Amino acid sequence: MTDNLRGSLFMVLAMLGFAIEDAFFKAATGTGDVSPGVGTMLFGLFGTGFFLLYALWRREQLYSHAYIEGPLLIRSAFEILGRLFFALSLAFVPLSTTSAILQAAPLVVTLGAVIVLKEQVGLRRWIAMAVGFFGVLLILRPTPSGFDATVIFAVLGMIGFAGRDLMTRASPPEVSATQLGILGFLMVFIAGAVITLFESAPLAAPSLPALTMLMGTGFAGLVGYSALTKAMRTGEVSVVAPFRYSRLLIALVFAYLIFGERPDALTLIGATLIVGSGVYTLVRSGRKDRAGSAPRSGV
């Protein structure tokens, strides 16, 4: 098995884990047995606990002074924004719509890299980004008759995750993946606490079925996170990264089979445009990186 094939399989496994995480969370919060805020807090606790135990097992430092420095402070703020609104989107917006809009995050990361990190993007990638954002508009349908205000939750969540990913690229290299995991899931807990401040119902312990689904959410998310880390360290990024869009296909299957959702034609067309432009952008980025790192032949 080649490194590219192995990395691609790890990426698909990661996306399967994240799709299961989303489905479990939506099922737990959709029944009314647990609020989105409490569910997000518990998810954050599960994840933080796992990474703390993992760090102790590996004898890594649990805390880094970089947590309170510029890039990671901004990353934490974006993590809270992303998790807060993504949790609300999973609770109140169809899973198929939420997952489709989330796929635009790599396009926003590319745009942010141009603005913040001063990276160069060619005309074709600008066109691809424009096509992807047009796909988002098809899903949003910003007209008085077709616009659903709750879909804004998905858009804000996607922007938060894109900002988090962008700041991860700018984070100090001495901060390990485990330390980032601890910090990230602490922010998930804080996002849940913020949501509870605006919930009308009093805080209440989840029912046993809801707690079981939230535990499944935590386990699936950890599998996804671990597989994603492995995927990005195996094979070529331009080959492996486009497989992240398998998450949308898996989510559409879950939405159809579990939640009875039937996305309309505009949603499916918009999702196709987002995925197509995202794959093109990732592949073009990978080719540019390889060309830039290759020695010149002088011919």
Short mmCIF file of N, CA and C in Angstrom, two decimals, residues 48-166:
data_model
loop_
_atom_site.label_atom_id
_atom_site.label_comp_id
_atom_site.label_asym_id
_atom_site.label_seq_id
_atom_site.Cartn_x
_atom_site.Cartn_y
_atom_site.Cartn_z
N THR A 48 -11.48 16.94 26.19
CA THR A 48 -10.39 17.44 27.03
C THR A 48 -9.83 16.33 27.91
N GLY A 49 -10.71 15.54 28.49
CA GLY A 49 -10.27 14.43 29.34
C GLY A 49 -9.40 13.44 28.59
N PHE A 50 -9.80 13.12 27.36
CA PHE A 50 -9.02 12.17 26.57
C PHE A 50 -7.62 12.71 26.30
N PHE A 51 -7.53 13.96 25.84
CA PHE A 51 -6.23 14.50 25.48
C PHE A 51 -5.35 14.73 26.72
N LEU A 52 -5.96 15.03 27.87
CA LEU A 52 -5.17 15.13 29.09
C LEU A 52 -4.56 13.78 29.45
N LEU A 53 -5.36 12.72 29.38
CA LEU A 53 -4.85 11.38 29.67
C LEU A 53 -3.78 10.97 28.67
N TYR A 54 -3.99 11.31 27.40
CA TYR A 54 -3.03 10.97 26.36
C TYR A 54 -1.71 11.70 26.58
N ALA A 55 -1.80 12.98 26.98
CA ALA A 55 -0.58 13.75 27.24
C ALA A 55 0.17 13.19 28.45
N LEU A 56 -0.56 12.79 29.50
CA LEU A 56 0.08 12.19 30.67
C LEU A 56 0.75 10.87 30.31
N TRP A 57 0.09 10.08 29.46
CA TRP A 57 0.67 8.80 29.04
C TRP A 57 1.96 9.00 28.25
N ARG A 58 1.97 10.04 27.41
CA ARG A 58 3.17 10.33 26.61
C ARG A 58 4.16 11.23 27.34
N ARG A 59 3.79 11.62 28.57
CA ARG A 59 4.64 12.48 29.39
C ARG A 59 4.94 13.81 28.69
N GLU A 60 3.91 14.34 28.05
CA GLU A 60 4.01 15.65 27.44
C GLU A 60 3.54 16.72 28.41
N GLN A 61 3.99 17.93 28.19
CA GLN A 61 3.50 19.06 28.99
C GLN A 61 2.03 19.30 28.69
N LEU A 62 1.26 19.57 29.75
CA LEU A 62 -0.17 19.82 29.56
C LEU A 62 -0.44 21.26 29.15
N TYR A 63 0.49 22.14 29.44
CA TYR A 63 0.26 23.57 29.21
C TYR A 63 1.43 24.16 28.44
N SER A 64 1.12 25.10 27.58
CA SER A 64 2.16 25.83 26.85
C SER A 64 1.92 27.32 27.03
N HIS A 65 2.99 28.07 27.25
CA HIS A 65 2.86 29.53 27.37
C HIS A 65 2.33 30.16 26.09
N ALA A 66 2.46 29.43 24.97
CA ALA A 66 1.95 29.95 23.70
C ALA A 66 0.42 30.04 23.69
N TYR A 67 -0.25 29.36 24.65
CA TYR A 67 -1.71 29.43 24.72
C TYR A 67 -2.20 30.87 24.85
N ILE A 68 -1.41 31.70 25.53
CA ILE A 68 -1.87 33.07 25.81
C ILE A 68 -1.15 34.08 24.92
N GLU A 69 -0.56 33.61 23.82
CA GLU A 69 0.08 34.50 22.86
C GLU A 69 -0.83 34.70 21.65
N GLY A 70 -0.48 35.66 20.80
CA GLY A 70 -1.33 36.13 19.71
C GLY A 70 -2.02 35.08 18.87
N PRO A 71 -1.27 34.25 18.11
CA PRO A 71 -1.92 33.31 17.18
C PRO A 71 -2.87 32.34 17.86
N LEU A 72 -2.45 31.78 19.01
CA LEU A 72 -3.30 30.80 19.67
C LEU A 72 -4.48 31.45 20.39
N LEU A 73 -4.31 32.68 20.84
CA LEU A 73 -5.47 33.39 21.40
C LEU A 73 -6.52 33.61 20.33
N ILE A 74 -6.08 34.04 19.15
CA ILE A 74 -7.02 34.24 18.04
C ILE A 74 -7.62 32.90 17.62
N ARG A 75 -6.79 31.85 17.58
CA ARG A 75 -7.28 30.51 17.23
C ARG A 75 -8.37 30.08 18.21
N SER A 76 -8.15 30.33 19.50
CA SER A 76 -9.14 29.95 20.51
C SER A 76 -10.45 30.69 20.31
N ALA A 77 -10.36 31.98 19.98
CA ALA A 77 -11.57 32.76 19.74
C ALA A 77 -12.35 32.21 18.55
N PHE A 78 -11.64 31.86 17.48
CA PHE A 78 -12.30 31.28 16.31
C PHE A 78 -12.88 29.90 16.64
N GLU A 79 -12.17 29.12 17.47
CA GLU A 79 -12.67 27.80 17.87
C GLU A 79 -14.00 27.94 18.60
N ILE A 80 -14.08 28.91 19.52
CA ILE A 80 -15.33 29.13 20.25
C ILE A 80 -16.43 29.55 19.28
N LEU A 81 -16.12 30.48 18.38
CA LEU A 81 -17.11 30.92 17.39
C LEU A 81 -17.60 29.75 16.55
N GLY A 82 -16.66 28.94 16.05
CA GLY A 82 -17.03 27.82 15.19
C GLY A 82 -17.88 26.80 15.92
N ARG A 83 -17.43 26.40 17.10
CA ARG A 83 -18.15 25.36 17.85
C ARG A 83 -19.51 25.85 18.31
N LEU A 84 -19.58 27.11 18.72
CA LEU A 84 -20.85 27.65 19.20
C LEU A 84 -21.91 27.60 18.11
N PHE A 85 -21.59 28.15 16.96
CA PHE A 85 -22.60 28.23 15.90
C PHE A 85 -22.77 26.89 15.17
N PHE A 86 -21.72 26.07 15.12
CA PHE A 86 -21.89 24.76 14.50
C PHE A 86 -22.81 23.89 15.33
N ALA A 87 -22.69 23.97 16.67
CA ALA A 87 -23.59 23.22 17.53
C ALA A 87 -25.04 23.67 17.33
N LEU A 88 -25.26 24.97 17.25
CA LEU A 88 -26.61 25.48 17.01
C LEU A 88 -27.12 25.04 15.64
N SER A 89 -26.23 25.02 14.66
CA SER A 89 -26.63 24.60 13.32
C SER A 89 -27.03 23.13 13.30
N LEU A 90 -26.25 22.28 13.97
CA LEU A 90 -26.60 20.86 14.03
C LEU A 90 -27.94 20.66 14.72
N ALA A 91 -28.24 21.50 15.72
CA ALA A 91 -29.49 21.35 16.46
C ALA A 91 -30.70 21.83 15.67
N PHE A 92 -30.55 22.90 14.85
CA PHE A 92 -31.72 23.55 14.27
C PHE A 92 -31.77 23.54 12.74
N VAL A 93 -30.67 23.16 12.08
CA VAL A 93 -30.60 23.19 10.62
C VAL A 93 -30.46 21.76 10.11
N PRO A 94 -31.04 21.41 8.96
CA PRO A 94 -30.84 20.05 8.42
C PRO A 94 -29.37 19.69 8.31
N LEU A 95 -29.06 18.43 8.63
CA LEU A 95 -27.68 17.96 8.61
C LEU A 95 -27.06 18.11 7.22
N SER A 96 -27.84 17.86 6.19
CA SER A 96 -27.32 17.96 4.83
C SER A 96 -26.89 19.40 4.50
N THR A 97 -27.68 20.37 4.93
CA THR A 97 -27.35 21.78 4.69
C THR A 97 -26.13 22.21 5.48
N THR A 98 -26.10 21.84 6.77
CA THR A 98 -24.96 22.18 7.61
C THR A 98 -23.66 21.61 7.04
N SER A 99 -23.69 20.35 6.66
CA SER A 99 -22.49 19.69 6.14
C SER A 99 -22.04 20.30 4.82
N ALA A 100 -23.00 20.67 3.96
CA ALA A 100 -22.65 21.27 2.67
C ALA A 100 -21.95 22.61 2.86
N ILE A 101 -22.49 23.45 3.73
CA ILE A 101 -21.89 24.77 3.95
C ILE A 101 -20.52 24.63 4.61
N LEU A 102 -20.36 23.63 5.48
CA LEU A 102 -19.07 23.43 6.14
C LEU A 102 -17.96 23.15 5.13
N GLN A 103 -18.31 22.57 3.99
CA GLN A 103 -17.29 22.23 2.99
C GLN A 103 -16.65 23.46 2.35
N ALA A 104 -17.22 24.63 2.59
CA ALA A 104 -16.62 25.85 2.05
C ALA A 104 -15.47 26.36 2.90
N ALA A 105 -15.23 25.74 4.05
CA ALA A 105 -14.16 26.22 4.95
C ALA A 105 -12.79 26.27 4.28
N PRO A 106 -12.36 25.24 3.50
CA PRO A 106 -11.05 25.36 2.85
C PRO A 106 -10.94 26.55 1.90
N LEU A 107 -12.05 26.92 1.25
CA LEU A 107 -12.04 28.09 0.38
C LEU A 107 -11.82 29.36 1.19
N VAL A 108 -12.46 29.45 2.35
CA VAL A 108 -12.29 30.61 3.21
C VAL A 108 -10.87 30.64 3.77
N VAL A 109 -10.31 29.46 4.08
CA VAL A 109 -8.92 29.40 4.55
C VAL A 109 -7.98 29.94 3.48
N THR A 110 -8.21 29.55 2.23
CA THR A 110 -7.37 30.05 1.12
C THR A 110 -7.49 31.56 1.00
N LEU A 111 -8.71 32.08 1.09
CA LEU A 111 -8.91 33.53 1.03
C LEU A 111 -8.22 34.22 2.19
N GLY A 112 -8.34 33.63 3.38
CA GLY A 112 -7.67 34.21 4.54
C GLY A 112 -6.16 34.18 4.43
N ALA A 113 -5.63 33.10 3.81
CA ALA A 113 -4.18 33.02 3.63
C ALA A 113 -3.68 34.14 2.73
N VAL A 114 -4.49 34.54 1.76
CA VAL A 114 -4.12 35.65 0.88
C VAL A 114 -4.12 36.96 1.66
N ILE A 115 -5.15 37.17 2.47
CA ILE A 115 -5.30 38.44 3.17
C ILE A 115 -4.36 38.54 4.37
N VAL A 116 -4.26 37.46 5.16
CA VAL A 116 -3.51 37.51 6.42
C VAL A 116 -2.06 37.10 6.24
N LEU A 117 -1.86 35.97 5.54
CA LEU A 117 -0.50 35.43 5.40
C LEU A 117 0.20 35.88 4.13
N LYS A 118 -0.49 36.69 3.32
CA LYS A 118 0.09 37.26 2.10
C LYS A 118 0.54 36.19 1.10
N GLU A 119 -0.19 35.07 1.05
CA GLU A 119 0.12 34.05 0.06
C GLU A 119 -0.39 34.47 -1.31
N GLN A 120 0.24 33.94 -2.36
CA GLN A 120 -0.13 34.28 -3.73
C GLN A 120 -1.11 33.25 -4.28
N VAL A 121 -2.17 33.74 -4.90
CA VAL A 121 -3.18 32.87 -5.50
C VAL A 121 -3.39 33.32 -6.95
N GLY A 122 -3.34 32.36 -7.86
CA GLY A 122 -3.50 32.67 -9.27
C GLY A 122 -4.95 32.89 -9.66
N LEU A 123 -5.16 33.31 -10.92
CA LEU A 123 -6.49 33.64 -11.42
C LEU A 123 -7.43 32.43 -11.36
N ARG A 124 -6.92 31.24 -11.72
CA ARG A 124 -7.80 30.07 -11.76
C ARG A 124 -8.31 29.70 -10.38
N ARG A 125 -7.46 29.87 -9.36
CA ARG A 125 -7.94 29.57 -8.00
C ARG A 125 -8.92 30.64 -7.51
N TRP A 126 -8.73 31.90 -7.95
CA TRP A 126 -9.73 32.92 -7.63
C TRP A 126 -11.08 32.57 -8.24
N ILE A 127 -11.06 32.10 -9.47
CA ILE A 127 -12.32 31.70 -10.14
C ILE A 127 -12.95 30.53 -9.39
N ALA A 128 -12.11 29.55 -8.99
CA ALA A 128 -12.63 28.39 -8.25
C ALA A 128 -13.27 28.82 -6.94
N MET A 129 -12.65 29.76 -6.23
CA MET A 129 -13.24 30.25 -4.98
C MET A 129 -14.57 30.95 -5.24
N ALA A 130 -14.63 31.74 -6.32
CA ALA A 130 -15.88 32.42 -6.65
C ALA A 130 -16.99 31.42 -6.94
N VAL A 131 -16.66 30.34 -7.65
CA VAL A 131 -17.65 29.31 -7.94
C VAL A 131 -18.12 28.65 -6.63
N GLY A 132 -17.18 28.37 -5.73
CA GLY A 132 -17.55 27.77 -4.46
C GLY A 132 -18.46 28.66 -3.64
N PHE A 133 -18.16 29.95 -3.58
CA PHE A 133 -19.01 30.87 -2.82
C PHE A 133 -20.39 31.03 -3.48
N PHE A 134 -20.44 30.92 -4.81
CA PHE A 134 -21.73 30.93 -5.49
C PHE A 134 -22.54 29.70 -5.07
N GLY A 135 -21.85 28.57 -4.89
CA GLY A 135 -22.54 27.37 -4.40
C GLY A 135 -23.14 27.59 -3.02
N VAL A 136 -22.41 28.31 -2.15
CA VAL A 136 -22.95 28.63 -0.82
C VAL A 136 -24.22 29.47 -0.95
N LEU A 137 -24.20 30.45 -1.87
CA LEU A 137 -25.38 31.29 -2.08
C LEU A 137 -26.58 30.48 -2.56
N LEU A 138 -26.33 29.48 -3.42
CA LEU A 138 -27.43 28.63 -3.87
C LEU A 138 -28.09 27.91 -2.69
N ILE A 139 -27.27 27.49 -1.72
CA ILE A 139 -27.83 26.80 -0.56
C ILE A 139 -28.55 27.79 0.36
N LEU A 140 -27.97 28.99 0.54
CA LEU A 140 -28.57 29.98 1.42
C LEU A 140 -29.86 30.56 0.85
N ARG A 141 -29.89 30.74 -0.49
CA ARG A 141 -31.05 31.34 -1.15
C ARG A 141 -31.45 32.66 -0.48
N PRO A 142 -30.58 33.69 -0.59
CA PRO A 142 -30.85 34.96 0.11
C PRO A 142 -31.94 35.79 -0.54
N THR A 143 -33.13 35.24 -0.62
CA THR A 143 -34.30 35.97 -1.12
C THR A 143 -35.38 35.93 -0.04
N PRO A 144 -36.30 36.88 -0.03
CA PRO A 144 -37.33 36.89 1.01
C PRO A 144 -38.12 35.59 1.09
N SER A 145 -38.34 34.93 -0.04
CA SER A 145 -39.16 33.72 -0.03
C SER A 145 -38.37 32.46 0.31
N GLY A 146 -37.06 32.43 0.03
CA GLY A 146 -36.31 31.20 0.22
C GLY A 146 -35.33 31.20 1.37
N PHE A 147 -35.10 32.35 2.01
CA PHE A 147 -34.06 32.44 3.03
C PHE A 147 -34.55 31.91 4.37
N ASP A 148 -33.73 31.06 4.99
CA ASP A 148 -34.00 30.55 6.33
C ASP A 148 -32.93 31.13 7.26
N ALA A 149 -33.35 31.94 8.21
CA ALA A 149 -32.40 32.66 9.06
C ALA A 149 -31.49 31.73 9.86
N THR A 150 -31.97 30.53 10.21
CA THR A 150 -31.16 29.62 11.02
C THR A 150 -29.92 29.12 10.27
N VAL A 151 -29.95 29.20 8.92
CA VAL A 151 -28.80 28.75 8.15
C VAL A 151 -27.58 29.62 8.43
N ILE A 152 -27.80 30.82 8.94
CA ILE A 152 -26.68 31.70 9.31
C ILE A 152 -25.79 31.01 10.36
N PHE A 153 -26.40 30.16 11.20
CA PHE A 153 -25.61 29.41 12.18
C PHE A 153 -24.52 28.60 11.48
N ALA A 154 -24.89 27.93 10.39
CA ALA A 154 -23.92 27.10 9.66
C ALA A 154 -22.82 27.96 9.04
N VAL A 155 -23.21 29.12 8.49
CA VAL A 155 -22.22 30.01 7.86
C VAL A 155 -21.22 30.53 8.90
N LEU A 156 -21.73 30.99 10.05
CA LEU A 156 -20.85 31.50 11.09
C LEU A 156 -19.96 30.40 11.66
N GLY A 157 -20.52 29.19 11.81
CA GLY A 157 -19.71 28.07 12.26
C GLY A 157 -18.59 27.75 11.29
N MET A 158 -18.91 27.78 10.00
CA MET A 158 -17.90 27.51 8.97
C MET A 158 -16.79 28.57 9.00
N ILE A 159 -17.18 29.85 9.16
CA ILE A 159 -16.18 30.92 9.24
C ILE A 159 -15.29 30.73 10.47
N GLY A 160 -15.89 30.33 11.58
CA GLY A 160 -15.10 30.08 12.79
C GLY A 160 -14.09 28.97 12.59
N PHE A 161 -14.50 27.86 11.97
CA PHE A 161 -13.58 26.75 11.73
C PHE A 161 -12.48 27.14 10.74
N ALA A 162 -12.84 27.93 9.73
CA ALA A 162 -11.82 28.38 8.77
C ALA A 162 -10.79 29.26 9.46
N GLY A 163 -11.24 30.17 10.33
CA GLY A 163 -10.30 31.00 11.07
C GLY A 163 -9.42 30.18 12.00
N ARG A 164 -10.00 29.17 12.62
CA ARG A 164 -9.20 28.28 13.48
C ARG A 164 -8.12 27.58 12.68
N ASP A 165 -8.48 27.04 11.51
CA ASP A 165 -7.50 26.34 10.68
C ASP A 165 -6.40 27.29 10.21
N LEU A 166 -6.79 28.51 9.86
CA LEU A 166 -5.81 29.49 9.41
C LEU A 166 -4.82 29.82 10.52
#
